[in-house]
Structure formats: structure tokens, C-alpha cells
Tab-separated table of C-alpha atoms and ligand atoms in Angstrom:
chain	number	residue	atom	x	y	z
A	13	MET	CA	-11.749	-2.411	14.297
A	14	LEU	CA	-11.867	-1.556	10.611
A	15	ASN	CA	-8.609	-2.708	9.009
A	16	LEU	CA	-8.294	-2.129	5.287
A	17	ILE	CA	-5.669	-2.799	2.668
A	18	LEU	CA	-5.717	-0.600	-0.405
A	19	PHE	CA	-4.236	-2.731	-3.137
A	20	GLY	CA	-3.079	-2.031	-6.684
A	21	PRO	CA	-0.071	-1.473	-8.944
A	22	PRO	CA	2.251	1.519	-8.576
A	23	GLY	CA	0.466	4.659	-9.759
A	24	SER	CA	-3.033	3.279	-9.234
A	25	GLY	CA	-3.884	6.093	-6.814
A	26	LYS	CA	-3.483	4.182	-3.535
A	27	GLY	CA	-1.767	7.097	-1.789
A	28	THR	CA	-4.357	9.715	-2.719
A	29	GLN	CA	-7.320	7.491	-1.891
A	30	SER	CA	-5.833	6.120	1.351
A	31	LEU	CA	-5.487	9.601	2.781
A	32	LYS	CA	-9.102	10.427	1.991
A	33	ILE	CA	-10.381	7.100	3.340
A	34	ALA	CA	-8.263	7.472	6.496
A	35	GLU	CA	-9.855	10.839	7.164
A	36	LYS	CA	-13.429	9.782	6.425
A	37	PHE	CA	-13.349	6.574	8.500
A	38	ASN	CA	-10.938	7.746	11.239
A	39	LEU	CA	-8.180	5.270	10.341
A	40	ALA	CA	-4.438	5.313	10.943
A	41	HIS	CA	-2.785	5.572	7.507
A	42	ILE	CA	0.199	3.252	7.183
A	43	SER	CA	2.213	3.826	4.003
A	44	THR	CA	5.450	1.849	4.089
A	45	GLY	CA	6.688	3.857	1.080
A	46	ASP	CA	6.173	7.119	3.038
A	47	ILE	CA	7.951	5.631	6.061
A	48	PHE	CA	10.952	4.647	3.928
A	49	ARG	CA	11.075	8.035	2.181
A	50	SER	CA	11.097	9.778	5.553
A	51	GLU	CA	13.903	7.492	6.825
A	52	ILE	CA	15.940	8.253	3.686
A	53	LYS	CA	15.375	11.980	4.068
A	54	ASN	CA	16.503	11.850	7.699
A	55	LYS	CA	19.509	9.707	6.769
A	56	THR	CA	18.762	7.133	9.459
A	57	GLU	CA	20.484	3.741	9.525
A	58	LEU	CA	17.395	2.159	7.979
A	59	GLY	CA	17.164	4.936	5.373
A	60	ILE	CA	20.747	4.419	4.283
A	61	LYS	CA	20.161	0.653	4.060
A	62	VAL	CA	17.094	0.911	1.810
A	63	GLN	CA	17.927	3.922	-0.367
A	64	SER	CA	19.577	2.135	-3.307
A	65	ILE	CA	16.955	-0.641	-3.299
A	66	ILE	CA	14.133	1.882	-3.557
A	67	GLU	CA	15.891	3.901	-6.238
A	68	LYS	CA	16.079	0.757	-8.374
A	69	GLY	CA	12.387	0.007	-7.796
A	70	ASP	CA	13.079	-3.314	-6.083
A	71	LEU	CA	11.377	-4.456	-2.881
A	72	VAL	CA	12.932	-3.834	0.512
A	73	PRO	CA	13.623	-7.254	2.162
A	74	ASP	CA	10.738	-8.627	4.242
A	75	PRO	CA	12.535	-8.637	7.655
A	76	LEU	CA	12.914	-4.846	7.464
A	77	LEU	CA	9.186	-4.504	6.896
A	78	ILE	CA	8.380	-6.442	10.070
A	79	GLU	CA	10.524	-4.002	12.018
A	80	ILE	CA	8.742	-0.887	10.804
A	81	LEU	CA	5.332	-2.540	10.948
A	82	GLU	CA	5.460	-3.249	14.668
A	83	ASN	CA	6.253	0.396	15.266
A	84	ALA	CA	3.558	1.611	12.854
A	85	LEU	CA	0.876	-0.558	14.471
A	86	ASN	CA	1.562	1.169	17.764
A	87	GLN	CA	0.495	4.522	16.287
A	88	LEU	CA	-3.224	3.728	16.573
A	89	LYS	CA	-4.001	6.550	19.062
A	90	GLY	CA	-7.801	6.702	19.203
A	91	LYS	CA	-8.291	5.639	15.584
A	92	SER	CA	-10.923	3.071	14.555
A	93	GLY	CA	-8.454	0.880	12.648
A	94	TYR	CA	-5.754	0.976	9.982
A	95	ILE	CA	-5.537	1.554	6.267
A	96	PHE	CA	-2.466	-0.083	4.750
A	97	ASP	CA	-1.122	1.560	1.601
A	98	GLY	CA	1.655	-0.211	-0.320
A	99	PHE	CA	1.767	-3.012	2.233
A	100	PRO	CA	1.766	-6.019	2.139
A	101	ARG	CA	3.667	-6.558	-1.111
A	102	THR	CA	4.770	-10.204	-0.673
A	103	HIS	CA	3.243	-13.415	0.650
A	104	GLN	CA	5.569	-13.320	3.624
A	105	GLN	CA	4.459	-9.765	4.503
A	106	ALA	CA	0.793	-10.763	4.246
A	107	LYS	CA	1.372	-13.679	6.611
A	108	ASP	CA	3.378	-11.519	9.032
A	109	LEU	CA	0.608	-8.926	9.031
A	110	ASP	CA	-2.023	-11.556	9.807
A	111	ILE	CA	0.081	-12.864	12.698
A	112	MET	CA	0.732	-9.410	14.132
A	113	LEU	CA	-2.927	-8.448	13.976
A	114	GLU	CA	-3.957	-11.782	15.490
A	115	LYS	CA	-1.701	-11.081	18.467
A	116	ARG	CA	-3.795	-7.949	18.989
A	117	ASN	CA	-7.046	-9.948	18.632
A	118	ASP	CA	-7.569	-8.158	15.366
A	119	SER	CA	-7.667	-9.015	11.644
A	120	ILE	CA	-7.919	-7.584	8.136
A	121	SER	CA	-11.515	-6.589	7.360
A	122	LEU	CA	-11.254	-6.043	3.607
A	123	VAL	CA	-8.754	-5.698	0.753
A	124	ILE	CA	-9.870	-3.156	-1.844
A	125	ALA	CA	-8.030	-3.317	-5.156
A	126	LEU	CA	-7.928	-0.413	-7.580
A	127	ASP	CA	-8.412	-1.767	-11.073
A	128	VAL	CA	-6.486	0.413	-13.544
A	129	ASP	CA	-5.198	0.209	-17.092
A	130	GLN	CA	-1.442	-0.452	-17.186
A	131	ASN	CA	-0.743	2.197	-19.885
A	132	GLU	CA	-2.655	4.786	-17.908
A	133	VAL	CA	-0.651	3.966	-14.809
A	134	VAL	CA	2.711	4.403	-16.559
A	135	LYS	CA	1.478	7.749	-17.919
A	136	ARG	CA	0.452	8.877	-14.414
A	137	LEU	CA	3.790	7.861	-12.936
A	138	LEU	CA	5.791	9.708	-15.582
A	139	ASN	CA	3.680	12.769	-14.903
A	140	ARG	CA	4.319	12.454	-11.144
A	141	ALA	CA	8.038	12.174	-11.881
A	142	GLN	CA	7.948	15.658	-13.345
A	143	LEU	CA	5.846	17.105	-10.531
A	144	GLU	CA	7.558	15.540	-7.518
A	145	GLY	CA	10.943	14.500	-8.839
A	146	ARG	CA	10.825	11.093	-7.126
A	147	LYS	CA	13.975	9.188	-7.986
A	148	ASP	CA	12.007	5.969	-8.494
A	149	ASP	CA	9.739	7.520	-11.140
A	150	THR	CA	12.091	7.321	-14.151
A	151	GLU	CA	10.846	5.197	-17.041
A	152	GLU	CA	13.284	2.357	-16.429
A	153	VAL	CA	12.483	2.177	-12.713
A	154	ILE	CA	8.738	2.440	-13.354
A	155	LEU	CA	8.907	-0.588	-15.670
A	156	ASN	CA	10.842	-2.515	-13.028
A	157	ARG	CA	8.307	-1.580	-10.336
A	158	MET	CA	5.507	-2.875	-12.615
A	159	GLU	CA	7.342	-6.151	-13.115
A	160	VAL	CA	7.998	-6.495	-9.381
A	161	TYR	CA	4.300	-5.846	-8.759
A	162	GLN	CA	3.240	-8.517	-11.271
A	163	ASN	CA	5.684	-11.125	-9.981
A	164	GLN	CA	5.658	-10.591	-6.219
A	165	THR	CA	2.585	-8.582	-5.247
A	166	ALA	CA	-0.232	-9.543	-7.646
A	167	PRO	CA	-0.173	-13.171	-6.353
A	168	LEU	CA	-1.529	-11.821	-3.048
A	169	ILE	CA	-4.893	-11.387	-4.770
A	170	SER	CA	-5.514	-15.127	-4.473
A	171	TYR	CA	-4.301	-15.127	-0.847
A	172	TYR	CA	-7.038	-12.647	0.097
A	173	LYS	CA	-9.648	-14.139	-2.262
A	174	LYS	CA	-9.271	-17.430	-0.421
A	175	GLN	CA	-10.058	-15.600	2.802
A	176	GLY	CA	-13.132	-14.029	1.148
A	177	LYS	CA	-11.783	-10.536	1.769
A	178	PHE	CA	-11.012	-9.278	-1.728
A	179	VAL	CA	-13.032	-6.722	-3.697
A	180	GLN	CA	-12.141	-4.679	-6.743
A	181	VAL	CA	-13.249	-1.173	-7.686
A	182	ASN	CA	-12.783	0.706	-10.937
A	183	GLY	CA	-9.707	2.904	-10.474
A	184	MET	CA	-10.059	4.800	-13.762
A	185	GLY	CA	-12.485	7.659	-12.974
A	186	SER	CA	-12.035	10.974	-11.167
A	187	ILE	CA	-10.594	11.090	-7.653
A	188	GLU	CA	-14.088	11.711	-6.235
A	189	GLU	CA	-15.709	8.904	-8.260
A	190	ILE	CA	-13.118	6.391	-7.123
A	191	PHE	CA	-13.384	7.654	-3.525
A	192	LYS	CA	-17.140	7.031	-3.658
A	193	SER	CA	-16.697	3.475	-4.995
A	194	ILE	CA	-14.247	2.656	-2.201
A	195	SER	CA	-16.432	4.287	0.463
A	196	ASP	CA	-19.450	2.285	-0.768
A	197	GLN	CA	-17.516	-0.965	-0.331
A	198	ILE	CA	-16.547	-0.013	3.213
A	199	GLN	CA	-20.070	1.022	4.119
A	200	GLN	CA	-21.443	-2.289	2.808
A	201	LEU	CA	-19.048	-4.021	5.147
A	202	GLN	CA	-20.343	-2.034	8.101
A	203	HIS	CA	-24.002	-2.928	7.471
B	30	LIG	P1	5.453	3.204	-2.679
B	30	LIG	O1	5.475	4.641	-2.325
B	30	LIG	O2	4.428	2.413	-1.920
B	30	LIG	O3	5.334	2.963	-4.173
B	30	LIG	O4	6.869	2.592	-2.233
B	30	LIG	C1	8.077	3.088	-2.785
B	30	LIG	C2	9.157	2.021	-2.697
B	30	LIG	O5	9.407	1.683	-1.323
B	30	LIG	C3	8.836	0.696	-3.379
B	30	LIG	O6	9.105	0.711	-4.776
B	30	LIG	C4	9.741	-0.255	-2.616
B	30	LIG	O7	11.076	-0.139	-3.062
B	30	LIG	C5	9.676	0.300	-1.190
B	30	LIG	N1	8.553	-0.307	-0.443
B	30	LIG	C6	7.442	0.315	0.019
B	30	LIG	N2	6.623	-0.531	0.634
B	30	LIG	C7	7.214	-1.748	0.561
B	30	LIG	C8	6.857	-3.049	1.002
B	30	LIG	N3	5.692	-3.274	1.624
B	30	LIG	N4	7.730	-4.060	0.762
B	30	LIG	C9	8.905	-3.847	0.139
B	30	LIG	N5	9.299	-2.652	-0.317
B	30	LIG	C10	8.468	-1.603	-0.112
């Protein structure tokens, strides 16, 4: 199986690139952010629980992630692996993911981080706020999401470096340029 994590700060282009990579390499795309947004839209119990947390730009508590992950992992249906987008975001989530994959005799193949300039990312997010009207794209919430990323998610880089699974690509070019850099990393892995 080819199991990838697309890593990077909010606004680094993980969503856009994950969809393209999922299509090219026949992977199941797992975006925990998308799952939560759909739960909120459908006003499910989980959606109601997480709505205010997400609107503030804080992280949803780890135990809730385990719940949705188990379900998401069961959506493999003929795919060649998974691409995780916006997950894991904490040490605990990374460990839980490793354990869940291990139970399936599987593991993470590679973590690909999008290297972007922080100012550029804030600019992109403010632009997306206007286009999509996401409630967590106001300036105040964006700054909080950046801080949460730095404090809770960025430390995962060393977790995956220790496992020898971490690579970085330049996330500052055009969508197609970045897509090519990511694809090259995946193809190297397959050779
Ligand atoms: P995203 O679309 O990936 O930026 O996620 C939007 C929001 O959903 C985040 O700001 C968090 O509040 C929540 N969220 C998504 N994925 C996770 C995760 N793996 N752990 C905790 N919270 C998450």
C-alpha cells in the first residue's frame, strides 16, 4: 500500500494537492477538516460538538479523531492506499494512526511537507475567506490556527524524521509545479 501524509501549515495547499495526488495514484483521500465540515453541515451530534472549536481555530480533541479515523480507514474500496490531509495534527494522533495502520499490517510510506512562506499563507487564507466564506478564515482565527500549527503540529516533523519518512517540497510555485515536485517524491519511493 502507498500511504502518504501531506503535511504543512494551514493554507499551504494541502487540500488542492491531496485531491490531485489521490487521483493520480489511486488513493483514498482522507481530510479530517472535510469530514468535520460535512458533519457540521448535516448537524450531526459530532458536528454540533465540534462546531465552536473549529470556528475558533482550535484543534478538535484527539479522542474524536480516533472515532472518525476508524470509519475513514474503512473507505478504502479498491484504492492503492491513503492520502491523509490535515491529519495527524498532534503527537497522540500520529501514534494512534501508526497503531491503527499496524493492526491492518500497514504503515505510513512517506510524509511530504509543503514548505511555504508564512506571509504568503496568511494572504492565501484571507483570499479564500472571501471566496468560500469559511468561518475559520477570519484574520483572528487564521492567526490562532498558525499558532496552533506551530505549537502542536510542527513538532510532528521530528517524529517522522526519526522514522526516516519525512521529505519537504517547495510549496511556493504554481499548482502544477508543486504537483510535479510531490509526484516526483512519490515516484522515487516506488522505484
Ligand atoms: P482543515 O480544513 O484541515 O484546515 O481543518 C479545519 C479545522 O478542523 C481545523 O482548524 C481544526 O479545528 C479541525 N481539524 C481538522 N483536522 C483536525 C485534526 N486532525 N485534529 C484536530 N482538529 C482538526
